[in-house]
């Protein structure tokens, strides 16, 4: 066992670099084994709690977990693009960034694995359809397709492809904002807020442990994303021509994303009657505050303002009110069934 | 990296002594230096940012989870101990 905390001297790797610190912490904290976690905690208690829930409570969990499994799968797929983007000439081509991006890729794959195992072994009665891989001719789970999250993940793929395939710094800023601020920083963290509340009445122990490991990994991904955005912003502020427009791109993307996120928040709360007491208003407020911290505290963005962002969230809340997802879910149910039958 | 006791943004219910004792005990069990355990627990909570923004572990950090008496630092320590078994 390593009994020392002393830094070991390195050669070509800059161990003082923040990206190195993030990478090293991923090795120390992010290499948990999802299968071992399942064996260690076991499914029994979760199954018991799950079976005691009424259908509406199960539906609320299923809405949350649908967007988590599809979201983790989507970010895992796009991780390869992040590896490519951070090694582009728009950055300093430091190996430390690439080292961290490779850890992120592994972690996102593992998060997908965790939800796949959990769904299969505990929640499967609410998921007749979840097994298809979107890359192998499938679609997202009908619940995901029906709400803002589904749209957001598709948008993420487009933005990440644009950034990785010869995109300029504003393309990279949009992609990083959507992925690290929107999906990881608000949509996922809002999900943790929701699960904390839902766990009060429906304590799914193994699921909670998984969420704890996952959210710890996500914390590093978000720190990484903000670091990357900060590099782009600094170049813009230094007046480097190719980086002009970065701050504006971040702001515009964040405003676009709060629409998808708020719709998702409504979908997992009020639209299903919120049986496990998450509270739609408080959820959106929490998300908007997290976003405000990232954009106006950490990044000190000049474009937009926290007040304008809160307004955008409030507008999105009004748009979401009364949305009916049932018909859309049903439509995607049929499409999914057809795809499963091999059409 | 931020020191565990300097982390902001969470409601800490345990005293610093309680935290020290818990870290000491865990370090002993794990055969690790307490400083390293403390560093890992801090990083679980703040991901290097100085703020306890890990919603998934520190539910109480957002002061939303009134029913959780657990100090987020102790919650993170529990998680770290489990992580060492995985
Ligand atoms: Fe993830
Ligand atoms: Fe992530």
PDB file of N, CA, C and O in Angstrom, chain B residues 17-50:
ATOM      1  N   UNK B  17     -13.196  18.218  15.388  1.00  0.00           N
ATOM      2  CA  UNK B  17     -12.605  17.085  16.122  1.00  0.00           C
ATOM      3  C   UNK B  17     -13.219  15.758  15.684  1.00  0.00           C
ATOM      4  O   UNK B  17     -12.512  14.769  15.497  1.00  0.00           O
ATOM      5  N   UNK B  18     -14.540  15.777  15.527  1.00  0.00           N
ATOM      6  CA  UNK B  18     -15.212  14.555  15.062  1.00  0.00           C
ATOM      7  C   UNK B  18     -14.685  14.136  13.692  1.00  0.00           C
ATOM      8  O   UNK B  18     -14.482  12.949  13.423  1.00  0.00           O
ATOM      9  N   UNK B  19     -14.490  15.128  12.842  1.00  0.00           N
ATOM     10  CA  UNK B  19     -13.971  14.841  11.503  1.00  0.00           C
ATOM     11  C   UNK B  19     -12.561  14.267  11.603  1.00  0.00           C
ATOM     12  O   UNK B  19     -12.247  13.250  10.973  1.00  0.00           O
ATOM     13  N   UNK B  20     -11.729  14.908  12.403  1.00  0.00           N
ATOM     14  CA  UNK B  20     -10.360  14.429  12.571  1.00  0.00           C
ATOM     15  C   UNK B  20     -10.332  12.977  13.041  1.00  0.00           C
ATOM     16  O   UNK B  20      -9.577  12.160  12.515  1.00  0.00           O
ATOM     17  N   UNK B  21     -11.164  12.677  14.033  1.00  0.00           N
ATOM     18  CA  UNK B  21     -11.210  11.313  14.569  1.00  0.00           C
ATOM     19  C   UNK B  21     -11.637  10.313  13.500  1.00  0.00           C
ATOM     20  O   UNK B  21     -11.041   9.237  13.376  1.00  0.00           O
ATOM     21  N   UNK B  22     -12.666  10.689  12.767  1.00  0.00           N
ATOM     22  CA  UNK B  22     -13.181   9.783  11.724  1.00  0.00           C
ATOM     23  C   UNK B  22     -12.127   9.554  10.644  1.00  0.00           C
ATOM     24  O   UNK B  22     -11.952   8.419  10.161  1.00  0.00           O
ATOM     25  N   UNK B  23     -11.421  10.606  10.270  1.00  0.00           N
ATOM     26  CA  UNK B  23     -10.370  10.480   9.242  1.00  0.00           C
ATOM     27  C   UNK B  23      -9.242   9.585   9.764  1.00  0.00           C
ATOM     28  O   UNK B  23      -8.771   8.681   9.068  1.00  0.00           O
ATOM     29  N   UNK B  24      -8.849   9.844  10.986  1.00  0.00           N
ATOM     30  CA  UNK B  24      -7.765   9.084  11.629  1.00  0.00           C
ATOM     31  C   UNK B  24      -8.092   7.587  11.629  1.00  0.00           C
ATOM     32  O   UNK B  24      -7.275   6.756  11.255  1.00  0.00           O
ATOM     33  N   UNK B  25      -9.322   7.284  12.036  1.00  0.00           N
ATOM     34  CA  UNK B  25      -9.745   5.892  12.132  1.00  0.00           C
ATOM     35  C   UNK B  25      -9.764   5.221  10.762  1.00  0.00           C
ATOM     36  O   UNK B  25      -9.276   4.095  10.597  1.00  0.00           O
ATOM     37  N   UNK B  26     -10.308   5.951   9.784  1.00  0.00           N
ATOM     38  CA  UNK B  26     -10.384   5.398   8.428  1.00  0.00           C
ATOM     39  C   UNK B  26      -8.976   5.180   7.875  1.00  0.00           C
ATOM     40  O   UNK B  26      -8.692   4.144   7.261  1.00  0.00           O
ATOM     41  N   UNK B  27      -8.100   6.140   8.100  1.00  0.00           N
ATOM     42  CA  UNK B  27      -6.727   6.039   7.598  1.00  0.00           C
ATOM     43  C   UNK B  27      -6.047   4.810   8.184  1.00  0.00           C
ATOM     44  O   UNK B  27      -5.349   4.065   7.487  1.00  0.00           O
ATOM     45  N   UNK B  28      -6.302   4.589   9.457  1.00  0.00           N
ATOM     46  CA  UNK B  28      -5.740   3.433  10.141  1.00  0.00           C
ATOM     47  C   UNK B  28      -6.232   2.136   9.500  1.00  0.00           C
ATOM     48  O   UNK B  28      -5.456   1.250   9.185  1.00  0.00           O
ATOM     49  N   UNK B  29      -7.550   2.061   9.295  1.00  0.00           N
ATOM     50  CA  UNK B  29      -8.140   0.875   8.667  1.00  0.00           C
ATOM     51  C   UNK B  29      -7.592   0.635   7.269  1.00  0.00           C
ATOM     52  O   UNK B  29      -7.415  -0.493   6.841  1.00  0.00           O
ATOM     53  N   UNK B  30      -7.395   1.725   6.541  1.00  0.00           N
ATOM     54  CA  UNK B  30      -6.990   1.604   5.139  1.00  0.00           C
ATOM     55  C   UNK B  30      -5.473   1.493   4.986  1.00  0.00           C
ATOM     56  O   UNK B  30      -4.980   1.242   3.887  1.00  0.00           O
ATOM     57  N   UNK B  31      -4.745   1.733   6.072  1.00  0.00           N
ATOM     58  CA  UNK B  31      -3.286   1.720   5.988  1.00  0.00           C
ATOM     59  C   UNK B  31      -2.753   2.854   5.139  1.00  0.00           C
ATOM     60  O   UNK B  31      -1.824   2.694   4.348  1.00  0.00           O
ATOM     61  N   UNK B  32      -3.394   4.004   5.269  1.00  0.00           N
ATOM     62  CA  UNK B  32      -2.988   5.178   4.484  1.00  0.00           C
ATOM     63  C   UNK B  32      -2.685   6.334   5.432  1.00  0.00           C
ATOM     64  O   UNK B  32      -3.226   6.390   6.533  1.00  0.00           O
ATOM     65  N   UNK B  33      -1.869   7.298   4.975  1.00  0.00           N
ATOM     66  CA  UNK B  33      -1.659   8.476   5.819  1.00  0.00           C
ATOM     67  C   UNK B  33      -2.951   9.286   5.924  1.00  0.00           C
ATOM     68  O   UNK B  33      -3.648   9.455   4.919  1.00  0.00           O
ATOM     69  N   UNK B  34      -3.304   9.785   7.101  1.00  0.00           N
ATOM     70  CA  UNK B  34      -4.534  10.560   7.270  1.00  0.00           C
ATOM     71  C   UNK B  34      -4.612  11.760   6.328  1.00  0.00           C
ATOM     72  O   UNK B  34      -5.701  12.099   5.849  1.00  0.00           O
ATOM     73  N   UNK B  35      -3.454  12.361   6.027  1.00  0.00           N
ATOM     74  CA  UNK B  35      -3.451  13.541   5.130  1.00  0.00           C
ATOM     75  C   UNK B  35      -4.001  13.166   3.757  1.00  0.00           C
ATOM     76  O   UNK B  35      -4.694  13.950   3.116  1.00  0.00           O
ATOM     77  N   UNK B  36      -3.631  11.947   3.319  1.00  0.00           N
ATOM     78  CA  UNK B  36      -4.082  11.503   1.993  1.00  0.00           C
ATOM     79  C   UNK B  36      -5.592  11.256   2.013  1.00  0.00           C
ATOM     80  O   UNK B  36      -6.306  11.649   1.082  1.00  0.00           O
ATOM     81  N   UNK B  37      -6.065  10.625   3.069  1.00  0.00           N
ATOM     82  CA  UNK B  37      -7.506  10.359   3.176  1.00  0.00           C
ATOM     83  C   UNK B  37      -8.274  11.679   3.197  1.00  0.00           C
ATOM     84  O   UNK B  37      -9.285  11.854   2.506  1.00  0.00           O
ATOM     85  N   UNK B  38      -7.753  12.614   3.951  1.00  0.00           N
ATOM     86  CA  UNK B  38      -8.410  13.924   4.055  1.00  0.00           C
ATOM     87  C   UNK B  38      -8.442  14.633   2.700  1.00  0.00           C
ATOM     88  O   UNK B  38      -9.451  15.218   2.319  1.00  0.00           O
ATOM     89  N   UNK B  39      -7.337  14.516   1.979  1.00  0.00           N
ATOM     90  CA  UNK B  39      -7.268  15.132   0.647  1.00  0.00           C
ATOM     91  C   UNK B  39      -8.315  14.522  -0.287  1.00  0.00           C
ATOM     92  O   UNK B  39      -9.000  15.231  -1.023  1.00  0.00           O
ATOM     93  N   UNK B  40      -8.448  13.196  -0.227  1.00  0.00           N
ATOM     94  CA  UNK B  40      -9.412  12.519  -1.101  1.00  0.00           C
ATOM     95  C   UNK B  40     -10.849  12.902  -0.747  1.00  0.00           C
ATOM     96  O   UNK B  40     -11.681  13.127  -1.629  1.00  0.00           O
ATOM     97  N   UNK B  41     -11.127  12.991   0.538  1.00  0.00           N
ATOM     98  CA  UNK B  41     -12.473  13.349   0.972  1.00  0.00           C
ATOM     99  C   UNK B  41     -12.810  14.767   0.512  1.00  0.00           C
ATOM    100  O   UNK B  41     -13.906  15.047   0.018  1.00  0.00           O
ATOM    101  N   UNK B  42     -11.833  15.659   0.654  1.00  0.00           N
ATOM    102  CA  UNK B  42     -12.050  17.036   0.194  1.00  0.00           C
ATOM    103  C   UNK B  42     -12.318  17.068  -1.301  1.00  0.00           C
ATOM    104  O   UNK B  42     -13.223  17.750  -1.783  1.00  0.00           O
ATOM    105  N   UNK B  43     -11.546  16.261  -2.034  1.00  0.00           N
ATOM    106  CA  UNK B  43     -11.699  16.273  -3.496  1.00  0.00           C
ATOM    107  C   UNK B  43     -13.034  15.673  -3.937  1.00  0.00           C
ATOM    108  O   UNK B  43     -13.634  16.108  -4.917  1.00  0.00           O
ATOM    109  N   UNK B  44     -13.518  14.696  -3.181  1.00  0.00           N
ATOM    110  CA  UNK B  44     -14.839  14.119  -3.478  1.00  0.00           C
ATOM    111  C   UNK B  44     -15.895  15.225  -3.389  1.00  0.00           C
ATOM    112  O   UNK B  44     -16.786  15.322  -4.226  1.00  0.00           O
ATOM    113  N   UNK B  45     -15.746  16.079  -2.412  1.00  0.00           N
ATOM    114  CA  UNK B  45     -16.758  17.120  -2.198  1.00  0.00           C
ATOM    115  C   UNK B  45     -16.648  18.287  -3.164  1.00  0.00           C
ATOM    116  O   UNK B  45     -17.648  18.863  -3.583  1.00  0.00           O
ATOM    117  N   UNK B  46     -15.432  18.684  -3.510  1.00  0.00           N
ATOM    118  CA  UNK B  46     -15.308  19.952  -4.254  1.00  0.00           C
ATOM    119  C   UNK B  46     -14.664  19.841  -5.637  1.00  0.00           C
ATOM    120  O   UNK B  46     -14.631  20.842  -6.363  1.00  0.00           O
ATOM    121  N   UNK B  47     -14.160  18.682  -6.028  1.00  0.00           N
ATOM    122  CA  UNK B  47     -13.468  18.514  -7.312  1.00  0.00           C
ATOM    123  C   UNK B  47     -12.452  19.625  -7.571  1.00  0.00           C
ATOM    124  O   UNK B  47     -12.338  20.117  -8.688  1.00  0.00           O
ATOM    125  N   UNK B  48     -11.779  20.027  -6.531  1.00  0.00           N
ATOM    126  CA  UNK B  48     -10.728  21.023  -6.682  1.00  0.00           C
ATOM    127  C   UNK B  48     -11.200  22.464  -6.734  1.00  0.00           C
ATOM    128  O   UNK B  48     -10.408  23.374  -6.957  1.00  0.00           O
ATOM    129  N   UNK B  49     -12.491  22.704  -6.511  1.00  0.00           N
ATOM    130  CA  UNK B  49     -13.012  24.062  -6.699  1.00  0.00           C
ATOM    131  C   UNK B  49     -13.085  24.888  -5.409  1.00  0.00           C
ATOM    132  O   UNK B  49     -13.315  26.085  -5.454  1.00  0.00           O
ATOM    133  N   UNK B  50     -12.971  24.226  -4.262  1.00  0.00           N
ATOM    134  CA  UNK B  50     -13.092  24.956  -2.992  1.00  0.00           C
ATOM    135  C   UNK B  50     -14.525  25.047  -2.484  1.00  0.00           C
ATOM    136  O   UNK B  50     -14.775  25.554  -1.405  1.00  0.00           O
TER     137      UNK B  50
END
